[in-house]
XYZ file of C-alpha atoms in Angstrom:
688
model
C -47.420 0.544 -25.626
C -49.452 -2.959 -26.615
C -52.412 -3.500 -25.065
C -51.096 -6.413 -22.896
C -48.431 -3.504 -21.598
C -51.547 -1.356 -20.626
C -52.673 -4.234 -18.824
C -49.675 -4.491 -16.742
C -49.259 -1.149 -15.945
C -53.399 -1.155 -14.680
C -52.832 -4.294 -12.897
C -49.289 -2.611 -11.182
C -50.846 0.927 -10.325
C -53.964 -0.219 -8.925
C -54.394 0.340 -4.956
C -55.066 -2.951 -3.851
C -51.618 -4.819 -5.570
C -50.391 -8.103 -3.582
C -47.023 -8.201 -4.659
C -46.609 -12.375 -2.915
C -49.944 -13.452 -4.734
C -49.255 -12.143 -7.795
C -45.800 -13.727 -8.321
C -47.191 -16.854 -6.499
C -50.425 -16.412 -9.854
C -47.764 -16.146 -12.423
C -45.600 -19.415 -11.272
C -48.327 -21.328 -11.356
C -49.317 -20.202 -14.974
C -46.545 -20.919 -16.436
C -45.746 -23.052 -18.760
C -41.273 -23.419 -17.281
C -38.540 -20.624 -17.123
C -38.831 -19.200 -19.965
C -42.282 -17.891 -19.791
C -41.322 -16.412 -16.429
C -37.940 -14.528 -18.445
C -40.812 -12.978 -20.884
C -42.726 -11.814 -18.569
C -39.382 -10.549 -16.290
C -38.966 -8.538 -19.443
C -42.048 -7.128 -20.002
C -41.903 -5.638 -16.723
C -38.596 -4.156 -17.048
C -39.014 -2.611 -20.018
C -42.044 -0.284 -18.079
C -39.828 -0.410 -15.143
C -37.270 1.515 -17.238
C -40.115 3.685 -19.316
C -41.038 4.858 -16.548
C -38.068 5.467 -15.337
C -37.231 7.824 -18.701
C -40.713 9.190 -17.942
C -40.127 10.315 -14.941
C -36.937 11.726 -16.109
C -38.300 13.993 -18.905
C -40.918 15.140 -16.422
C -38.494 16.220 -13.799
C -36.479 18.127 -16.441
C -39.387 19.858 -18.073
C -40.080 20.300 -14.620
C -36.610 22.089 -13.874
C -36.397 24.504 -17.273
C -39.901 26.099 -16.156
C -39.006 26.748 -12.682
C -35.496 28.224 -14.146
C -37.299 30.732 -16.858
C -40.640 31.035 -14.257
C -36.999 32.539 -11.872
C -35.280 34.696 -14.602
C -38.862 36.220 -14.773
C -38.993 36.931 -11.551
C -34.909 38.359 -11.230
C -36.062 40.627 -14.476
C -39.993 42.207 -13.109
C -37.412 42.357 -9.711
C -35.026 44.665 -11.370
C -37.468 46.700 -13.654
C -39.314 47.395 -9.667
C -35.999 48.759 -8.638
C -35.079 50.213 -11.054
C -38.628 51.856 -11.789
C -38.371 53.204 -7.484
C -35.053 54.284 -8.135
C -36.046 56.376 -10.713
C -39.688 57.837 -8.578
C -36.645 58.761 -5.725
C -34.253 60.797 -7.994
C -37.594 62.406 -9.084
C -38.211 63.545 -5.817
C -34.641 64.254 -4.505
C -34.518 66.348 -7.580
C -37.519 68.271 -6.567
C -36.423 68.376 -3.599
C -33.361 69.833 -4.038
C -34.301 72.940 -6.131
C -37.064 73.833 -4.220
C -34.305 73.832 -1.236
C -32.198 75.363 -3.347
C -34.894 78.486 -3.802
C -35.324 78.374 -0.062
C -31.894 78.355 0.623
C -30.127 80.624 -1.048
C -30.063 83.522 1.317
C -29.374 81.309 4.429
C -25.696 80.356 3.212
C -24.007 83.078 3.447
C -25.346 84.168 7.401
C -24.535 80.250 8.008
C -20.758 81.071 6.892
C -20.196 83.948 8.494
C -21.864 82.246 11.423
C -19.314 79.577 11.285
C -16.366 81.594 11.137
C -17.666 83.438 13.730
C -18.333 80.310 16.090
C -15.961 76.780 15.243
C -16.802 75.447 18.431
C -20.696 75.943 18.662
C -20.158 73.764 14.994
C -18.396 70.868 15.894
C -20.231 70.603 19.028
C -23.846 71.409 17.056
C -22.196 68.324 14.539
C -21.757 66.079 17.290
C -25.728 66.612 18.735
C -26.640 66.373 15.211
C -25.255 62.594 15.872
C -26.766 61.984 18.868
C -29.927 63.121 18.211
C -29.770 61.078 15.158
C -28.238 57.797 16.832
C -30.922 58.189 19.416
C -32.870 56.445 16.804
C -30.337 53.617 16.258
C -31.093 50.332 18.384
C -28.107 49.020 19.989
C -26.098 52.384 19.221
C -25.727 54.350 22.281
C -22.188 53.449 23.275
C -20.906 54.832 19.617
C -20.716 58.209 21.625
C -18.416 57.043 24.372
C -15.638 57.864 21.706
C -14.137 61.970 22.868
C -13.875 63.643 19.707
C -16.468 61.641 16.868
C -18.613 63.310 14.516
C -21.269 63.083 11.921
C -19.455 63.360 8.869
C -22.365 61.864 6.299
C -25.332 59.833 6.494
C -28.600 58.552 4.129
C -30.378 55.496 2.750
C -28.334 52.795 0.881
C -29.636 49.234 -0.568
C -26.833 46.209 -0.288
C -26.997 43.709 -2.369
C -25.947 40.551 -2.343
C -21.625 39.963 -3.672
C -22.490 36.910 -5.293
C -25.907 36.618 -7.396
C -26.669 40.165 -6.919
C -29.547 40.519 -5.367
C -31.585 43.086 -2.901
C -30.859 41.825 0.184
C -31.782 44.579 3.152
C -32.464 48.565 2.916
C -29.651 49.746 5.285
C -28.926 53.635 6.803
C -25.261 54.058 6.958
C -23.516 57.456 9.783
C -20.106 58.565 8.328
C -18.338 59.749 11.658
C -14.498 61.269 11.220
C -12.885 58.018 12.431
C -15.257 54.957 11.625
C -18.484 53.996 9.189
C -22.148 52.375 11.308
C -24.112 50.616 9.104
C -27.695 49.848 10.731
C -30.633 48.014 8.642
C -33.807 49.331 8.881
C -36.808 47.870 11.554
C -39.909 46.819 9.931
C -42.200 47.507 12.821
C -40.867 51.036 14.064
C -40.998 51.525 17.931
C -41.319 55.291 19.386
C -37.932 57.586 17.529
C -36.222 54.286 17.435
C -36.437 53.248 13.258
C -32.575 51.205 12.552
C -31.215 48.566 14.114
C -27.218 48.855 14.508
C -25.759 45.965 12.030
C -21.997 46.527 11.974
C -18.915 49.449 12.765
C -16.347 49.429 10.472
C -12.967 51.855 11.098
C -11.787 53.699 8.910
C -8.556 51.760 8.656
C -9.939 48.642 8.290
C -11.740 48.494 4.742
C -11.089 50.041 1.291
C -13.421 52.007 -0.676
C -13.907 50.785 -4.759
C -16.519 52.329 -7.198
C -18.438 49.572 -8.806
C -19.222 50.149 -12.518
C -22.729 50.421 -13.768
C -24.071 47.807 -15.410
C -27.520 48.222 -16.145
C -30.016 47.690 -14.410
C -27.507 46.984 -11.951
C -26.080 50.619 -11.257
C -24.920 53.249 -9.059
C -23.127 51.270 -6.788
C -20.140 51.123 -4.647
C -17.912 48.179 -2.748
C -16.175 48.094 0.887
C -14.133 45.934 0.823
C -12.959 44.577 4.854
C -10.601 41.220 4.453
C -11.895 38.594 3.646
C -15.539 39.668 3.578
C -16.951 42.691 0.900
C -20.421 44.427 1.325
C -21.723 46.068 -2.343
C -24.393 49.066 -1.666
C -26.711 50.978 -3.833
C -26.795 55.029 -3.823
C -30.239 55.832 -4.528
C -28.723 58.132 -8.310
C -25.473 58.600 -10.035
C -25.242 61.869 -7.460
C -25.340 60.204 -4.243
C -22.890 57.636 -4.711
C -20.265 60.584 -6.028
C -20.900 61.945 -2.986
C -20.440 58.993 -1.121
C -17.019 58.443 -2.720
C -15.825 61.346 -2.217
C -16.541 62.249 0.717
C -15.631 58.236 2.076
C -12.166 58.635 0.567
C -11.690 62.679 1.897
C -12.640 61.644 5.227
C -10.203 58.478 5.278
C -7.858 60.548 3.898
C -8.379 63.156 6.565
C -8.293 60.802 9.811
C -4.601 59.238 8.571
C -3.569 62.847 8.918
C -4.521 63.516 12.182
C -2.845 60.243 13.534
C 0.046 61.124 11.850
C 0.224 64.425 13.176
C -0.771 62.443 16.742
C 2.065 60.537 16.583
C 4.577 62.481 16.055
C 3.651 65.324 18.315
C 3.715 61.841 21.191
C 7.124 61.160 19.986
C 9.931 62.720 21.728
C 12.647 64.174 19.860
C 15.760 64.714 20.981
C 17.264 68.071 19.996
C 19.933 67.277 16.533
C 22.412 70.503 15.667
C 22.027 70.679 12.583
C 24.761 71.560 10.601
C 24.254 75.208 8.564
C 26.029 75.779 5.308
C 28.112 79.042 5.352
C 27.821 78.878 0.905
C 24.088 80.658 0.509
C 24.435 78.936 -3.302
C 23.923 75.818 -1.506
C 20.087 75.584 -0.559
C 19.615 76.829 -3.804
C 21.547 73.716 -6.001
C 19.965 71.223 -3.593
C 16.087 73.024 -4.621
C 16.986 72.604 -7.735
C 18.256 68.998 -7.766
C 14.692 67.802 -5.670
C 12.698 69.698 -8.243
C 14.437 68.125 -11.235
C 13.748 64.587 -10.025
C 10.438 65.846 -9.042
C 9.976 66.861 -12.410
C 11.645 63.799 -13.764
C 9.381 61.221 -11.878
C 5.950 61.452 -14.729
C 3.781 60.028 -12.186
C 0.639 61.885 -13.642
C 0.043 58.913 -15.927
C -3.686 57.630 -15.385
C -3.053 53.674 -15.429
C -0.482 55.059 -12.750
C -2.728 57.563 -10.537
C -5.588 54.839 -10.851
C -2.760 51.912 -9.966
C -4.488 51.704 -6.248
C -7.859 51.379 -7.133
C -7.356 49.044 -9.685
C -5.327 47.066 -7.110
C -8.498 46.566 -4.785
C -10.639 45.564 -7.534
C -8.565 42.940 -8.745
C -7.801 41.571 -4.923
C -11.342 42.606 -4.615
C -12.431 40.036 -8.274
C -9.174 37.626 -7.415
C -7.889 38.570 -10.315
C -4.334 36.832 -8.841
C -1.935 37.689 -12.315
C -3.907 40.715 -12.900
C -2.920 42.428 -10.125
C 0.737 41.184 -9.960
C 0.905 42.515 -13.228
C 0.245 45.555 -12.650
C 2.945 45.402 -10.033
C 4.842 44.176 -11.995
C 4.463 47.340 -14.795
C 4.963 50.192 -11.926
C 7.986 48.620 -10.767
C 9.652 48.102 -13.948
C 8.516 51.324 -14.618
C 10.290 52.612 -11.558
C 13.108 50.921 -11.896
C 15.620 53.198 -12.805
C 13.836 56.812 -11.798
C 14.808 58.528 -8.705
C 13.469 57.884 -5.304
C 11.315 61.202 -4.466
C 8.597 62.137 -1.984
C 5.801 61.481 -4.275
C 7.345 57.784 -5.969
C 7.732 57.435 -1.782
C 3.312 57.891 -1.011
C 2.841 56.103 -3.867
C 4.637 53.209 -2.931
C 3.400 53.324 0.245
C -0.311 52.849 -1.190
C 0.879 50.014 -3.352
C 2.821 48.482 -0.587
C -0.184 48.166 1.618
C -1.807 45.905 -1.727
C 0.514 44.468 -1.400
C 0.043 43.052 1.849
C -3.618 42.593 1.349
C -2.956 40.658 -2.430
C -0.675 38.353 0.011
C -2.828 38.395 2.752
C -5.464 36.690 0.528
C -2.830 34.257 -1.406
C -2.070 32.957 2.533
C -5.798 32.433 2.477
C -6.551 30.218 -0.466
C -3.523 28.292 0.506
C -4.617 27.679 4.239
C -5.786 23.657 4.608
C -9.316 25.263 6.247
C -10.131 25.887 2.234
C -11.188 23.153 0.561
C -8.546 19.729 -0.615
C -10.390 19.356 -3.252
C -8.675 19.737 -6.927
C -5.044 17.826 -6.004
C -2.032 19.525 -5.977
C -2.378 21.740 -9.326
C -5.847 23.452 -7.330
C -3.027 25.339 -5.481
C -0.922 26.391 -8.384
C -2.103 29.602 -9.140
C -1.380 31.334 -5.275
C 2.118 30.073 -5.783
C 2.793 31.496 -8.221
C 1.556 34.414 -7.376
C 3.274 34.367 -4.193
C 6.045 33.569 -6.346
C 6.420 36.484 -8.334
C 6.011 38.638 -5.698
C 9.201 37.225 -3.691
C 7.903 35.558 -1.452
C 8.830 32.029 -2.854
C 9.854 30.671 1.480
C 6.225 31.034 2.671
C 4.583 29.660 -0.978
C 6.250 26.665 -0.571
C 5.716 26.117 3.088
C 1.638 26.668 2.353
C 1.684 24.132 -0.324
C 3.286 21.812 1.221
C 1.241 21.746 4.602
C -2.291 22.020 2.247
C -0.154 18.798 0.697
C 0.381 17.484 4.054
C -3.716 17.935 5.324
C -5.066 16.966 1.761
C -3.183 13.641 2.193
C -3.811 12.900 6.521
C -7.496 13.753 5.259
C -6.969 11.444 2.572
C -5.940 7.961 4.637
C -8.335 9.402 7.242
C -10.989 8.827 4.592
C -10.219 5.177 3.595
C -12.505 2.744 4.727
C -10.750 -0.815 6.608
C -12.061 -3.109 5.169
C -11.914 -6.601 6.507
C -8.859 -7.965 4.182
C -6.094 -6.432 5.191
C -4.093 -6.470 2.226
C -7.006 -4.291 0.188
C -6.686 -1.998 3.284
C -3.357 -1.842 2.115
C -2.861 -1.553 -1.811
C -5.918 1.313 -0.875
C -3.661 2.648 1.172
C -0.800 2.577 -0.790
C -2.268 4.572 -4.056
C -3.419 6.884 -2.010
C -0.128 8.042 -0.349
C 2.121 7.195 -2.837
C 0.176 8.694 -5.966
C -0.296 11.650 -3.227
C 3.425 12.198 -3.371
C 4.709 11.774 -6.530
C 1.659 13.983 -8.140
C 3.160 16.758 -5.575
C 6.809 16.718 -6.168
C 6.265 17.077 -9.861
C 3.394 19.598 -9.237
C 6.471 21.357 -6.082
C 9.403 21.109 -9.183
C 6.810 22.578 -11.321
C 6.209 25.149 -9.494
C 9.608 26.127 -7.763
C 11.385 25.260 -10.524
C 13.822 28.247 -10.549
C 13.855 28.080 -5.948
C 16.118 24.962 -5.924
C 17.332 26.481 -2.032
C 13.194 25.289 -1.125
C 14.370 21.522 -2.265
C 15.271 20.750 0.952
C 11.840 21.480 2.622
C 10.370 19.876 0.173
C 12.275 16.200 1.069
C 12.006 17.274 4.999
C 7.756 17.599 3.722
C 8.544 13.653 2.402
C 9.656 12.296 5.295
C 7.592 13.448 7.277
C 4.474 12.657 5.091
C 5.967 8.457 5.451
C 5.878 9.393 9.340
C 2.560 9.674 8.691
C 2.349 6.779 6.139
C 3.441 3.876 8.130
C 2.184 4.777 11.157
C -1.133 4.080 9.710
C 0.540 1.256 8.563
C 1.453 -0.283 10.845
C -1.700 -0.069 12.904
C -3.257 -1.494 10.404
C -0.155 -4.117 9.539
C 1.269 -4.795 12.839
C -0.746 -3.662 15.708
C -3.248 -5.916 14.345
C -1.325 -9.437 15.066
C -1.814 -10.186 11.082
C 0.354 -13.214 9.781
C 3.642 -13.628 8.954
C 2.819 -13.936 5.259
C 0.163 -11.203 4.878
C 2.809 -8.787 6.461
C 5.516 -10.103 4.233
C 3.059 -9.004 1.359
C 2.190 -5.238 2.383
C 5.422 -4.276 3.114
C 6.572 -5.837 -0.034
C 3.740 -4.585 -1.811
C 4.888 -0.715 -0.193
C 8.548 -0.690 -1.162
C 7.062 -1.559 -4.701
C 5.284 1.620 -4.919
C 8.212 3.390 -2.733
C 10.357 2.672 -5.500
C 8.353 4.340 -7.829
C 9.372 7.886 -6.555
C 12.361 6.875 -7.989
C 12.034 8.353 -11.878
C 11.597 11.269 -10.075
C 15.085 10.982 -8.329
C 12.925 10.746 -4.830
C 14.351 7.389 -2.473
C 12.608 7.079 0.274
C 13.044 3.270 0.818
C 15.417 3.493 3.628
C 13.414 6.290 6.047
C 10.326 3.950 4.721
C 12.962 0.770 6.011
C 14.004 2.870 9.271
C 10.423 3.117 10.291
C 9.465 -0.309 9.357
C 12.345 -1.887 11.392
C 11.205 -1.807 14.467
C 7.766 -3.609 13.837
C 8.883 -6.104 11.326
C 11.552 -7.341 14.176
C 8.530 -7.639 16.737
C 6.994 -9.955 13.791
C 9.628 -12.282 12.996
C 10.767 -12.490 16.547
C 7.011 -13.814 17.294
C 6.814 -15.548 14.323
C 9.970 -17.517 15.244
C 8.613 -17.854 18.974
C 5.177 -19.975 17.294
C 7.680 -22.158 14.917
C 10.211 -23.071 17.843
C 6.499 -23.822 20.343
C 4.453 -25.772 17.000
C 7.930 -27.808 16.170
C 8.716 -28.281 19.534
C 4.698 -29.733 20.926
C 5.268 -32.082 18.157
C 8.470 -33.579 18.766
C 7.226 -34.090 22.118
C 4.888 -36.225 19.958
C 6.966 -37.871 17.907
C 6.758 -41.923 17.571
C 9.220 -41.696 13.888
C 6.312 -44.003 11.482
C 6.764 -43.757 7.813
C 4.144 -40.728 6.356
C 0.801 -42.823 5.310
C -1.244 -40.161 2.999
C -3.420 -42.279 2.115
C -4.383 -41.398 -1.175
C -2.206 -40.038 -4.304
C -3.932 -36.708 -4.626
C -2.218 -35.743 -0.842
C 0.946 -37.667 -2.618
C 0.851 -35.522 -5.462
C -0.267 -32.318 -3.386
C 2.141 -32.832 -0.982
C 5.117 -33.304 -3.409
C 4.062 -30.038 -5.330
C 4.535 -28.191 -2.369
C 8.100 -29.515 -1.597
C 8.758 -28.833 -4.728
C 7.172 -24.719 -4.263
C 9.722 -25.188 -1.300
C 12.575 -26.006 -3.297
C 13.399 -29.823 -2.517
C 13.235 -30.655 -5.399
C 15.086 -33.721 -4.688
C 11.870 -35.438 -2.396
C 10.902 -37.759 -5.294
C 13.255 -40.511 -3.503
C 11.659 -39.975 -0.362
C 8.084 -41.113 -1.199
C 7.626 -45.210 -1.538
C 4.922 -47.470 -3.109
C 1.374 -46.023 -3.022
C 1.076 -43.294 -0.765
C 3.802 -43.501 1.613
C 6.810 -41.400 2.343
C 10.194 -42.343 3.848
C 10.416 -38.826 6.632
C 8.634 -38.971 9.480
C 5.274 -36.419 9.825
C 7.699 -33.860 12.217
C 10.316 -33.863 9.492
C 8.123 -33.081 6.921
C 5.991 -30.247 8.702
C 9.377 -28.381 9.922
C 10.553 -28.427 6.680
C 7.191 -26.517 5.130
C 7.343 -24.754 8.538
C 10.352 -23.367 8.128
C 10.350 -22.794 4.340
C 7.863 -20.632 4.607
C 9.062 -18.639 7.010
C 12.564 -18.264 5.685
C 10.531 -17.027 2.551
C 8.491 -14.107 4.145
C 11.506 -13.163 5.633
C 13.238 -12.392 2.667
C 10.189 -11.319 1.551
C 10.277 -8.587 3.992
C 14.790 -8.278 4.513
C 16.389 -5.320 4.072
C 20.259 -5.037 5.526
C 18.988 -4.074 9.937
C 16.790 -7.146 9.293
C 20.407 -9.249 8.400
C 21.234 -10.863 11.751
C 17.837 -10.824 13.129
C 16.668 -13.129 10.496
C 19.946 -14.983 10.499
C 19.526 -15.926 14.387
C 15.898 -16.782 14.005
C 16.444 -20.059 10.887
C 19.909 -20.780 13.491
C 17.070 -21.282 15.874
C 14.904 -22.608 14.515
C 16.509 -25.567 12.982
C 18.645 -26.694 16.574
C 15.710 -26.895 18.063
C 14.189 -29.654 14.874
C 18.559 -30.894 14.773
C 18.690 -31.140 18.780
C 15.859 -32.983 18.557
C 16.863 -35.716 15.865
C 20.459 -35.764 17.869
C 18.872 -36.473 21.170
C 15.973 -39.361 19.641
C 18.970 -41.089 17.956
C 20.973 -41.005 21.283
C 18.062 -42.505 23.246
C 16.315 -45.199 20.733
C 17.179 -48.514 21.343
C 15.144 -50.520 18.653
C 17.783 -50.971 15.169
C 15.202 -50.351 12.577
C 13.951 -46.996 13.900
C 17.703 -45.948 14.557
C 17.883 -46.607 11.179
C 14.618 -44.214 10.128
C 16.028 -41.830 12.048
C 18.997 -41.878 10.728
C 17.614 -40.978 6.907
C 15.407 -38.159 8.681
C 18.441 -36.884 9.738
C 20.461 -36.814 6.303
C 17.334 -35.908 4.654
C 17.405 -32.543 7.372
C 21.174 -32.230 6.389
C 22.265 -33.288 2.998
C 18.268 -32.127 1.438
C 17.144 -28.470 3.492
C 20.101 -27.330 5.176
C 21.924 -26.672 1.629
C 18.269 -25.220 0.351
C 17.910 -23.214 2.871
C 22.072 -21.928 2.515
C 20.889 -21.517 -1.169
C 17.567 -20.000 -1.170
C 18.866 -17.135 1.318
C 22.167 -16.214 -0.556
C 19.899 -15.869 -3.514
C 17.227 -13.572 -1.114
C 19.642 -11.524 0.135
C 23.076 -11.887 -2.003
C 25.294 -13.009 0.307
C 26.127 -16.263 2.057
C 25.122 -16.731 5.505
C 28.014 -18.609 7.050
C 26.806 -18.534 10.198
C 23.988 -20.925 8.774
C 27.201 -22.856 7.151
C 29.168 -23.445 10.625
C 26.120 -24.656 11.622
C 25.611 -27.376 9.165
C 29.141 -28.535 9.607
C 28.873 -28.749 13.609
C 25.978 -30.727 12.949
C 26.840 -33.692 9.715
C 25.610 -36.905 10.522
C 27.865 -40.607 10.394
C 27.352 -43.987 10.185
C 26.408 -45.845 13.219
C 27.109 -48.697 14.937
C 23.113 -49.895 16.033
C 24.484 -50.729 18.825
C 26.614 -47.591 19.434
C 24.499 -44.534 20.810
C 26.460 -41.852 19.365
C 24.949 -40.068 15.690
C 26.717 -36.716 15.257
C 29.861 -35.749 15.240
């Protein structure tokens, strides 16, 4: 950095720096704008350099922090590994000692257990009671009759996301549940553990976790939608846990089945016994042959339930459905034997769990970011599972919640047209993306398309609620409302590209509000016209400046009055009254806005409004002609009446026909009934 830059840096870094005095001195010392610009550039360069240095320091410290965290993680895992090795050595020494001491006691204990089985059961319950006395908050666990201890031991719980150790726990496996208790850091008397969780054996699945050093000797317990990972002291204890857990779960299922069979009353059914002694032999031969024909000893079939559990736990939905398809393809033409039924029962339970997980993925409670494509994975797998109706329903609910959230998060700007522009972009873009994604996901399920059409109408109703609240409830001008409706129609028309036409739905939902807006603006114009009529002096307009006259000509030309030039006089005079000119501009503006809002249901509303407005002006001219006595003024009024009849009304009829597509007979009849005639200055008759 240059010497000037160093001086400037030191000045700005000094603790007594006063910005106001600095700027004041700088302004006094500078010769002009060029010096100030150069100084400003120096300060900007210094600011950029400082920002760059700060960014480099942040990145440098961040890298050091990451490296330190990695080193700590490695050291921690090594310490745990060392601890496990020491624990394993200790357990081996203890097992050798116990094996030497208890060899003589095994036979005696077996004899005692055979002789006194009831006492052995009571002994298990007493052992469980004595162990649970060491668990804080576990007194009520023994309230269930028949509950006894099967296995227990220390485990280390790991975090599922980052595989870091969380806490040391002690697990108690009973014949119908699994108790997890955490170690108390400050022990009080005999209490060593604190109650953490109690799981029924039917509510979870046990999955083996493959060793990935230093993470080894682990197994996972799956409780939808959560899971927990535990680490045993060594591979032997891990194997014991897995085997005993599996055996205990099977024993409980068998016991519950027997209990249900005993409780279910069976009506005596007479069994027809064949008198042919060879029938039974043939039936046994057929069932035995069927059992032998279905080979379920393949390794992938034996491991299928566990593989499905692993796929569900790892969110590998495609892998799980692929396994199910593979099994269905294998068993498609095989006979349904007892072993096949048992396998089907196991697989159906996994299918139910997989369906629940996929349903949860599509629920609106999940994150709605990512658009409709984010749901494709879960939807496609549900369809493959034969749940296309449920997939369609959940997909549309998810998209409805996403659209609702997007509309709710849209900021209400001060300018209504800007807000409506953003609202239309968000809603119709979301609808278009949803339609394309729906067509892609449900291409082979044409029965779901009717559900999408119904959903689209419901979504349109939600859009119109937000639209009307901002446009019509806030009493915006008719021109603003017309622009907003025109914008919505244009966006709605874009949906026809994919074969979805919701224009009629949009119109039917808006018709009530548009009718009210047209009627309200019609009343405003009539009131304004009547007010001007009450102050009418029937004088020519003097616009004072040529610019004002040119502006009025342009306005009339934009309204479609091309022959307005013939009503302008010398200098800045217009041979029409202010009332008639103002009425013409207001009515033509109302017609243009009404045509932007037009659709067939509003045809008569718009016609009647135009007819009422025109009648107010025509009746005022007619009344003035009959009441005016001054011949000059009467001729001037007649000129204004001719302008209305011969120039304005034909333009209204032509513009209405262009905008609507068919002539307005009511306007034609009105013009014919108000045809002005040449009058005698002495007469009071003005129209025929």
